[in-house]
XYZ file of C-alpha atoms in Angstrom:
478
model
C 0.000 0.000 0.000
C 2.796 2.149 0.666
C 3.875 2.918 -2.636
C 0.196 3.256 -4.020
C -1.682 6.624 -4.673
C -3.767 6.979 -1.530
C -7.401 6.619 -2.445
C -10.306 7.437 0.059
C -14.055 7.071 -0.199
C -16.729 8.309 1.457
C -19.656 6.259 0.848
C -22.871 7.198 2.738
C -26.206 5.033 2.847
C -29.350 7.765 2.094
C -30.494 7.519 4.726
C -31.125 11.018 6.077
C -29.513 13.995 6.977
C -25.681 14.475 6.858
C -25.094 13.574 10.538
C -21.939 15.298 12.694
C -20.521 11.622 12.540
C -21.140 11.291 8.401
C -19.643 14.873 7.899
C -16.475 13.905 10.048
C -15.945 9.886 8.469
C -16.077 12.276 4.932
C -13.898 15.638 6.029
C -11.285 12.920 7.274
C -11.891 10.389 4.103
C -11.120 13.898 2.015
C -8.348 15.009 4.223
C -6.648 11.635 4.324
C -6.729 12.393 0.348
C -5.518 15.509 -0.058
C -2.816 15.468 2.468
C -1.085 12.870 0.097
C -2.052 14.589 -3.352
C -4.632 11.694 -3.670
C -8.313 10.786 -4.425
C -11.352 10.912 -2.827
C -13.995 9.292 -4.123
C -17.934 9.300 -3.675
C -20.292 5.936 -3.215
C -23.480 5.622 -2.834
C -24.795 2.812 -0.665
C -28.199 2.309 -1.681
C -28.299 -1.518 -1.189
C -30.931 -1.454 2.154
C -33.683 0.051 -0.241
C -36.094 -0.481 2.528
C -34.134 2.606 3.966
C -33.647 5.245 1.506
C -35.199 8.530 2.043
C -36.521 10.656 -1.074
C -34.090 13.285 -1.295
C -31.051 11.928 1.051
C -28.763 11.502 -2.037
C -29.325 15.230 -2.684
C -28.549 16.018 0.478
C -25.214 14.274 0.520
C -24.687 16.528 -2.800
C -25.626 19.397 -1.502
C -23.550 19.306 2.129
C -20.228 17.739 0.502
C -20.110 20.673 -2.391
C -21.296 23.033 0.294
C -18.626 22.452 2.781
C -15.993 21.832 -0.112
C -15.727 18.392 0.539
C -15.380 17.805 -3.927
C -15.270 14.642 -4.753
C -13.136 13.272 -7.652
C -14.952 10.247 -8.765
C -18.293 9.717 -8.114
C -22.173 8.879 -9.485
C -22.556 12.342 -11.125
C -19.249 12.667 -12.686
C -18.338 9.495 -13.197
C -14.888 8.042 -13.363
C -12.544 4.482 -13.804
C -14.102 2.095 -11.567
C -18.084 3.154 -11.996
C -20.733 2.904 -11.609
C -20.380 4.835 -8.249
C -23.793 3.689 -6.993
C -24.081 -0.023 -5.364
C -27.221 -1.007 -6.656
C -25.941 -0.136 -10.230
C -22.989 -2.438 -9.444
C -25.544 -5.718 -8.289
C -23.791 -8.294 -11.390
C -20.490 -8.135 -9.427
C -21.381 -8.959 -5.897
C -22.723 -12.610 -6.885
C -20.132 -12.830 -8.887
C -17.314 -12.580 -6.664
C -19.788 -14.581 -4.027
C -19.588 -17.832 -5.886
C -15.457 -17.509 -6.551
C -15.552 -17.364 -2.923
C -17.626 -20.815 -3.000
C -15.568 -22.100 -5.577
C -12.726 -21.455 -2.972
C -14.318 -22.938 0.015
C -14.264 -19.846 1.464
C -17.752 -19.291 1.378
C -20.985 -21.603 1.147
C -24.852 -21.956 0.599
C -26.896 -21.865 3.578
C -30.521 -23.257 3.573
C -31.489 -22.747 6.913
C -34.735 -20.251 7.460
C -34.790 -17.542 8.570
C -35.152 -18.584 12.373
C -32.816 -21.448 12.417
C -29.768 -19.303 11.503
C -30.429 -16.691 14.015
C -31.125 -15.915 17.550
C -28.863 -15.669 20.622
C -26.388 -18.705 19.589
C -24.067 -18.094 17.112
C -24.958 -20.131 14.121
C -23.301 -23.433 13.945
C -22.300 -23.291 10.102
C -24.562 -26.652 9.406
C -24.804 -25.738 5.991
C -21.022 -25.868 5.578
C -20.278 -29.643 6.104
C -23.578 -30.527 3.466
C -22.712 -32.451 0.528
C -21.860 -31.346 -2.725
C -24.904 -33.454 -4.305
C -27.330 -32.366 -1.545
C -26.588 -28.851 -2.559
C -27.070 -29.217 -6.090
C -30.382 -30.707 -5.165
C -31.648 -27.796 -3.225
C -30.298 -25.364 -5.147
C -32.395 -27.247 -8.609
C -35.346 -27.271 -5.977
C -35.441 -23.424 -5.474
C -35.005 -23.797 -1.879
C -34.372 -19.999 -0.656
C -30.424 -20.009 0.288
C -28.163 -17.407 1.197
C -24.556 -17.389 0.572
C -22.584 -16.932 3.964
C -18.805 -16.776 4.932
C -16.929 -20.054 5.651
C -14.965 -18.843 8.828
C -12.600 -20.655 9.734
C -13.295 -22.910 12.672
C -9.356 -22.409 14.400
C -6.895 -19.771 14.667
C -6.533 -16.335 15.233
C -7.120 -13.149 13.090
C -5.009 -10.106 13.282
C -5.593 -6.613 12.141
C -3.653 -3.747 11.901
C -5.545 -0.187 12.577
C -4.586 3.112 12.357
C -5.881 4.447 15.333
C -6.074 1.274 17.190
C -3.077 -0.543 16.406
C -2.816 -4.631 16.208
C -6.413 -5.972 16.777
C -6.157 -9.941 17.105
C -9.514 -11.843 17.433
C -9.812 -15.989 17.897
C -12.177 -16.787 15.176
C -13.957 -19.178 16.863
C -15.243 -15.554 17.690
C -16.436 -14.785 14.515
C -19.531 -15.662 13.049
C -20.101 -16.876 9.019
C -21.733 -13.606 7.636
C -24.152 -13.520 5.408
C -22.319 -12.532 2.137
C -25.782 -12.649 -0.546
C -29.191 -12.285 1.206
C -32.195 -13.957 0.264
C -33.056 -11.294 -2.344
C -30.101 -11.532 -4.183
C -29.014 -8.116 -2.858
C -25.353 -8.582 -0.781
C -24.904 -7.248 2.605
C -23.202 -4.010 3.476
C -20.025 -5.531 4.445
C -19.545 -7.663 1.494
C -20.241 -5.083 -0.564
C -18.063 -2.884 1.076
C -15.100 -5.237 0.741
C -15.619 -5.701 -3.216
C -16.118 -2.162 -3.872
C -12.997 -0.663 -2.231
C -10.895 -3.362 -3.705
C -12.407 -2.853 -7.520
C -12.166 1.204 -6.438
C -8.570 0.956 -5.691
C -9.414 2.309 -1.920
C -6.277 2.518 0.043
C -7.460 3.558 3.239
C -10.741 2.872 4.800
C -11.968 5.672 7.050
C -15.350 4.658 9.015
C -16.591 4.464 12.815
C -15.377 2.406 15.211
C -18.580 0.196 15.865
C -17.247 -1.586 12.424
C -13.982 -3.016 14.763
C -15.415 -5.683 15.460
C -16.795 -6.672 11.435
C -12.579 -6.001 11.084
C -11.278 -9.274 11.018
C -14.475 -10.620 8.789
C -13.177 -8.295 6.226
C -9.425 -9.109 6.018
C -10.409 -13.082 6.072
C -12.181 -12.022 2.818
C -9.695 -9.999 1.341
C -6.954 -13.075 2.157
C -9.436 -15.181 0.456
C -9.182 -13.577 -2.680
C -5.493 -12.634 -2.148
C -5.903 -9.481 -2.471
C -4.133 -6.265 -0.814
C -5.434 -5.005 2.751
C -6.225 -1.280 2.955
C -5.394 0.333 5.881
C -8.448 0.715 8.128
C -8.580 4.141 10.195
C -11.561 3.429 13.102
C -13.051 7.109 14.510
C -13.928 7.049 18.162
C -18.125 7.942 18.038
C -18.788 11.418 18.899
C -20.844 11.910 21.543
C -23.483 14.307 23.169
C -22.268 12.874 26.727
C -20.483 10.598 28.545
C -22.778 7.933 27.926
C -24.692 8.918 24.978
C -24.088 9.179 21.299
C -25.335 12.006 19.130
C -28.290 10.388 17.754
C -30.639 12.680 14.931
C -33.482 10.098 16.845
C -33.020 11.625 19.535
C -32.846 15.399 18.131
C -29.219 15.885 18.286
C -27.702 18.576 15.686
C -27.491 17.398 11.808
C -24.951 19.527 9.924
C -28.242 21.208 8.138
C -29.820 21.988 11.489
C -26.765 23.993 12.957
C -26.394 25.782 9.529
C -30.166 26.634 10.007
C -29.423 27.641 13.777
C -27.070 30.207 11.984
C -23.109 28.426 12.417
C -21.153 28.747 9.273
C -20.097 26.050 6.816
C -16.271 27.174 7.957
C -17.059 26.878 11.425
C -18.680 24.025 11.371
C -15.908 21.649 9.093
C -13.468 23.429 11.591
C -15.346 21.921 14.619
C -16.405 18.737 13.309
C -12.352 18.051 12.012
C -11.493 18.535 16.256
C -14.258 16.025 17.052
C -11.371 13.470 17.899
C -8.276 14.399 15.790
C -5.731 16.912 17.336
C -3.683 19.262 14.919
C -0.800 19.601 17.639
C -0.145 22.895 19.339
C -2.542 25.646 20.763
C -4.119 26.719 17.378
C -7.538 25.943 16.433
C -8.973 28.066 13.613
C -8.339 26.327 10.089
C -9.984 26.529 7.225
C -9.980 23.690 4.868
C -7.176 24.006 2.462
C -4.903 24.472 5.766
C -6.264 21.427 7.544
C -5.338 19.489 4.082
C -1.913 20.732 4.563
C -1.404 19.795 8.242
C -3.562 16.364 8.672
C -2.060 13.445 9.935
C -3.730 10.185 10.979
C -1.899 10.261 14.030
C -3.357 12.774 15.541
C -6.887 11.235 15.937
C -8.235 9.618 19.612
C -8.774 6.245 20.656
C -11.469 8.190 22.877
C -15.158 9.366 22.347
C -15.424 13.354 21.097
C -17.992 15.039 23.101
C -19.722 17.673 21.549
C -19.198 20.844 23.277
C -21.464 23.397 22.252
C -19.491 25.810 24.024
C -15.982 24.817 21.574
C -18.430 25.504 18.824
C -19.921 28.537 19.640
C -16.601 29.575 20.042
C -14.992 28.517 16.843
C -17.986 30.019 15.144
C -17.503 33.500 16.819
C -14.133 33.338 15.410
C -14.752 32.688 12.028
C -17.790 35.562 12.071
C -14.879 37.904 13.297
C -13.178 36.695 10.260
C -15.657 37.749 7.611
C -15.081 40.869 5.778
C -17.757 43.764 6.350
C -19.975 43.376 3.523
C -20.080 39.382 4.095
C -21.670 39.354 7.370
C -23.758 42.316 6.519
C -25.322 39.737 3.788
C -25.195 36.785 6.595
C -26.975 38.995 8.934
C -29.613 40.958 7.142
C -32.149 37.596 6.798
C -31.340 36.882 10.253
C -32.069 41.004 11.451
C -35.261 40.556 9.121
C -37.082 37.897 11.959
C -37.568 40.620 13.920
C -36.530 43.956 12.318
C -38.947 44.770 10.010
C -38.649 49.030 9.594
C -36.748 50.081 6.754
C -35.445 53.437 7.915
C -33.124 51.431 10.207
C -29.432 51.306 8.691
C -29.211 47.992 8.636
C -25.169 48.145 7.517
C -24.250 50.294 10.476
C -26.424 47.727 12.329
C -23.884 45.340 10.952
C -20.952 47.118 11.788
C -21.893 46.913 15.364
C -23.122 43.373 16.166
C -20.339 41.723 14.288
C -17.766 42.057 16.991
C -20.322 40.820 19.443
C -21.960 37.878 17.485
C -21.120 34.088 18.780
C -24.400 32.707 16.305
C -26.013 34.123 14.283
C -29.212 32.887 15.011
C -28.340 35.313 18.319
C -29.246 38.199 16.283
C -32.922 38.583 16.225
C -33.173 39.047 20.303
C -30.291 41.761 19.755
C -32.489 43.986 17.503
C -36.093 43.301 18.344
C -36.493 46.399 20.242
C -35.545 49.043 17.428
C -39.880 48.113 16.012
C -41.751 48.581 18.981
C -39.948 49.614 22.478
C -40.188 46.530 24.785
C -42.375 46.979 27.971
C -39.241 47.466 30.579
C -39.181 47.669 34.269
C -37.878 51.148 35.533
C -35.331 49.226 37.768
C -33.225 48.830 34.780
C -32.092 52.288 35.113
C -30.753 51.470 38.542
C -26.920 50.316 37.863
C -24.173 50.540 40.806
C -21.481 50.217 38.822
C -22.613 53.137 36.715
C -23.453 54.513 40.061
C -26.905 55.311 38.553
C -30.539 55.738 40.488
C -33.702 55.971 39.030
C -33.434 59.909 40.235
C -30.401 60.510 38.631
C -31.632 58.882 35.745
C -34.697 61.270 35.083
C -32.371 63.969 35.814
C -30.263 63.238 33.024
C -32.926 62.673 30.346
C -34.737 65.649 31.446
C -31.793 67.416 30.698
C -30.464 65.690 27.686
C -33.821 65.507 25.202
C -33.689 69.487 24.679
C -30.047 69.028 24.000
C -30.813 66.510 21.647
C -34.017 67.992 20.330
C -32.132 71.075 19.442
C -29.637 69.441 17.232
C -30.358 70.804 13.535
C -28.387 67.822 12.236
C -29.162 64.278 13.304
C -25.385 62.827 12.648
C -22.871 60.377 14.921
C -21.060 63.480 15.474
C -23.813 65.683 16.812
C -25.568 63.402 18.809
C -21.974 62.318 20.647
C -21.204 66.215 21.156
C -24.442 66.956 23.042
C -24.006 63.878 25.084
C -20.915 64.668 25.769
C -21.022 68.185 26.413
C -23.918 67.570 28.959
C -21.710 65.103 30.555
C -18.820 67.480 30.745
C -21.557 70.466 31.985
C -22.381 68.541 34.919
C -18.995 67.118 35.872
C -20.753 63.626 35.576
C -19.173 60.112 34.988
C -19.898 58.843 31.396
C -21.849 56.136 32.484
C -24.561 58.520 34.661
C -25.416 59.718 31.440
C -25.026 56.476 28.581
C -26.676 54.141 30.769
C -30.108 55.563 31.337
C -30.184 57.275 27.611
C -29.255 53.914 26.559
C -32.128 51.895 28.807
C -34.542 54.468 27.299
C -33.894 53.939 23.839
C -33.527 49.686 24.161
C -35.848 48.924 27.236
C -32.471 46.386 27.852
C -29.682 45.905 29.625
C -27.727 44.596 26.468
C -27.781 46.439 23.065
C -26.137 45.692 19.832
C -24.173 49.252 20.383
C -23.834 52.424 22.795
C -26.355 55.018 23.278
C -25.241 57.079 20.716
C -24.869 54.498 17.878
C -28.894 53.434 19.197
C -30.066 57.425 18.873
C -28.520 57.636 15.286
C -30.081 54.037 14.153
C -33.667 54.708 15.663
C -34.216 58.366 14.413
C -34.524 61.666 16.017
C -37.966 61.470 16.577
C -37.848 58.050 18.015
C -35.184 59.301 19.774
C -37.458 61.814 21.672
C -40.133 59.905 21.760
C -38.620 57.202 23.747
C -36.623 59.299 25.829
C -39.910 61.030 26.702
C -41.511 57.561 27.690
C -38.509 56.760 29.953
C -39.415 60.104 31.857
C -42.972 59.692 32.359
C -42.514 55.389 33.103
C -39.562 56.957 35.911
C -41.546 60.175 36.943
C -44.500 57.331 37.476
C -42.199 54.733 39.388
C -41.048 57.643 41.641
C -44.708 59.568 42.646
């Protein structure tokens, strides 16, 4: 393998949505690829058509090109080893299946359904019949499915790249079936024809397919052919105990980009879900994390998923964004609750971005700028500001003719007669932001600073809601 190209696949099952634990098997799959100037390929495994959501292989489309996850072979573009879709690929499985009975590596098994499985491993019966009692039953019809011939003695060792050597007694192992009643093969026989025929040289999947590990290098020993090198994930989880499970309403990659993480944040997250780049850094964008990947770096142990790590991340690449870019993020998001037009939403912009983890956080930060909210006067009272709700009414009573007077309504003129009031009556600052500021929000947390809200809302807004801040006080205070 070592002096092959390095060839990865990702090769999802419609299913669904593009799970945390799908997008992570494909960013590494990709990475694994590119890190060695190799290829990463695309398969579709469609062959449990009882599960197949309308839609899912769109999906897969859609989240791989989205994230920049581009494929180099696959069903829609083709390439060497098609067709890229394992229903379109049904001939070869049976074929291979009987070479393997031809071998004596594999066998016809008549038992039904109930015989061959329960809590007892099966006991291979089918194995030891005779060559003429099999031709018999098979001219009969009898149902039969093909299964591996495991061999009864010995040991089976694996090598893994996260796990290392792997050795398993077969009498362990149970014979797989190989070709189902239906004539459609099982996922891991499949699995093992495909990546040889596809040139795979390194199969990236979860670590609940260990234990199928040994299953699949008896098979590829059958046929003599070339072991890829197996790289198990540790499962991601939501706890200590629990897996991320969509079932059970845990975070598809579609649902966080719809709770308002970016694409960039996300891939960044999801590649730290188990794999460690070395070092203190942890922003990288996708064409660096090609450059620096290294199997070596991924955990033996379970990834929790830590909001927290991905709020964070996300808040990071936000800060990253050029002006204009999160102005066009933000603007659908400041549409849920902002709906006046005379509001600059770009200034808007230029103000939340430094302060914006989500951006799903951004309706809450503008809904007051519509319709003031209806506040409790104690939100004037602030001891660090070393404001009361008296020296609070003082102030606006003195600052609205100030402001009223002001022939221009600019970011200038509004901060000089804030400021010259402040430096009139020898106040601190905050005496006279905070309550200006609680009378123009109604909060205690505001997208900007009193004089950024006054510009944004208007004069006459301005006024008016300075005026209601004096009467709700004067009220609170009678």
């Amino acid at each position: 393998m070592n002096n092959q190209k390095a060839r990865t696949r990702f090769a999802p099952s419609p299913t669904g949505y593009m799970h945390v634990g799908n997008l992570r098997t494909a960013l590494y799959a990709y990475l694994i690829a590119r890190s060695a100037n190799g290829d990463f390929l695309l398969r579709i495994e469609d062959t449990d058509q009882n599960r197949q959501i309308e839609g899912a292989i769109e999906v897969i489309y859609h989240t791989l090109k989205e994230t920049g996850l581009i494929w180099d072979e696959g069903p829609d573009i083709g390439g060497p080893v098609g067709p890229y879709v394992q229903s379109e690929r049904m001939d070869l499985y049976k074929e291979y299946a009987l070479r393997l009975v031809e071998k004596g590596a594999a066998y016809y098994c008549f038992c039904a359904k109930g015989e061959a499985e329960g809590p007892v491993k099966y006991d291979a019966r089918c194995s030891r019949l005779p060559l003429r009692e099999i031709e018999a039953r098979l001219r009969d019809g009898t149902p039969w499915v093909i299964r591996q011939k495991i061999p009864p003695e010995g040991k089976t060792t694996f090598h893994d790249a996260v796990y290392g050597e792997i050795t398993v007694e077969n009498a362990e192992l149970e014979d797989q079936v190989l070709i189902k009643s239906d004539g459609m093969p099982t996922y891991n026989f499949a699995n093992v024809i495909d990546d040889h025929l596809m040139g795979i040289t390194h199969v990236v999947r979860g670590n609940e397919y260990l234990s199928s590990a040994p299953k699949y290098n008896l098979l590829y020993q059958a046929f003599d052919w070339p072991i890829p090198e197996y790289v198990h994930c540790a499962p991601v989880m939501k706890d200590t105990s629990q897996k991320l499970s969509k079932r059970h309403g845990d975070a598809s990659y579609q649902d966080l980009i719809e709770k308002g993480y970016l694409k960039e944040a996300i891939l960044n997250y999801v590649a730290l879900l188990g794999w460690s780049p070395g070092g203190e850094r942890e922003i990288f964008s996708l064409s660096e994390l090609a450059q620096i990947f290294k199997i070596t770096g991924l955990s033996k142990s379970p990834a929790i998923f830590d909001n927290l790590k991905l709020n964070h991340i996300n808040a990071e690449w936000i800060r990253s964004l050029a002006p204009e870019r999160f102005h066009a993020l933000a603007l659908p998001w400041l549409r849920k609750t902002l709906k006046r037009e005379d509001v600059n939403t770009r200034l808007l912009a230029d103000l939340l971005h430094p302060r914006c983890e989500v951006l799903s956080d951004l309706p809450e930060k503008v809904d007051f700028f519509d319709a003031l909210p209806d506040y409790d006067t104690e939100l004037y009272v602030h001891k660090k500001m070393k404001t009361t709700k008296e020296s609070s009414l003082e102030i606006l009573r003195q600052l609205r003719p100030e402001l009223e007077a002001l022939a221009e309504w600019t970011q200038e003129s509004i901060h000089g007669a804030i400021y010259g009031l402040i430096e009139k009556l020898q106040v601190k600052n905050g005496v006279a932001l905070w309550p200006l500021r609680t009378a123009l929000s109604g909060k205690d947390a505001t997208p900007g600073g009193a004089a950024d809200l006054a510009l944004l809302l208007g004069k006459n807004d301005t006024l008016e809601r300075i005026d209601d801040g004096i009467a709700r006080l004067q009220a609170g205070l009678e």
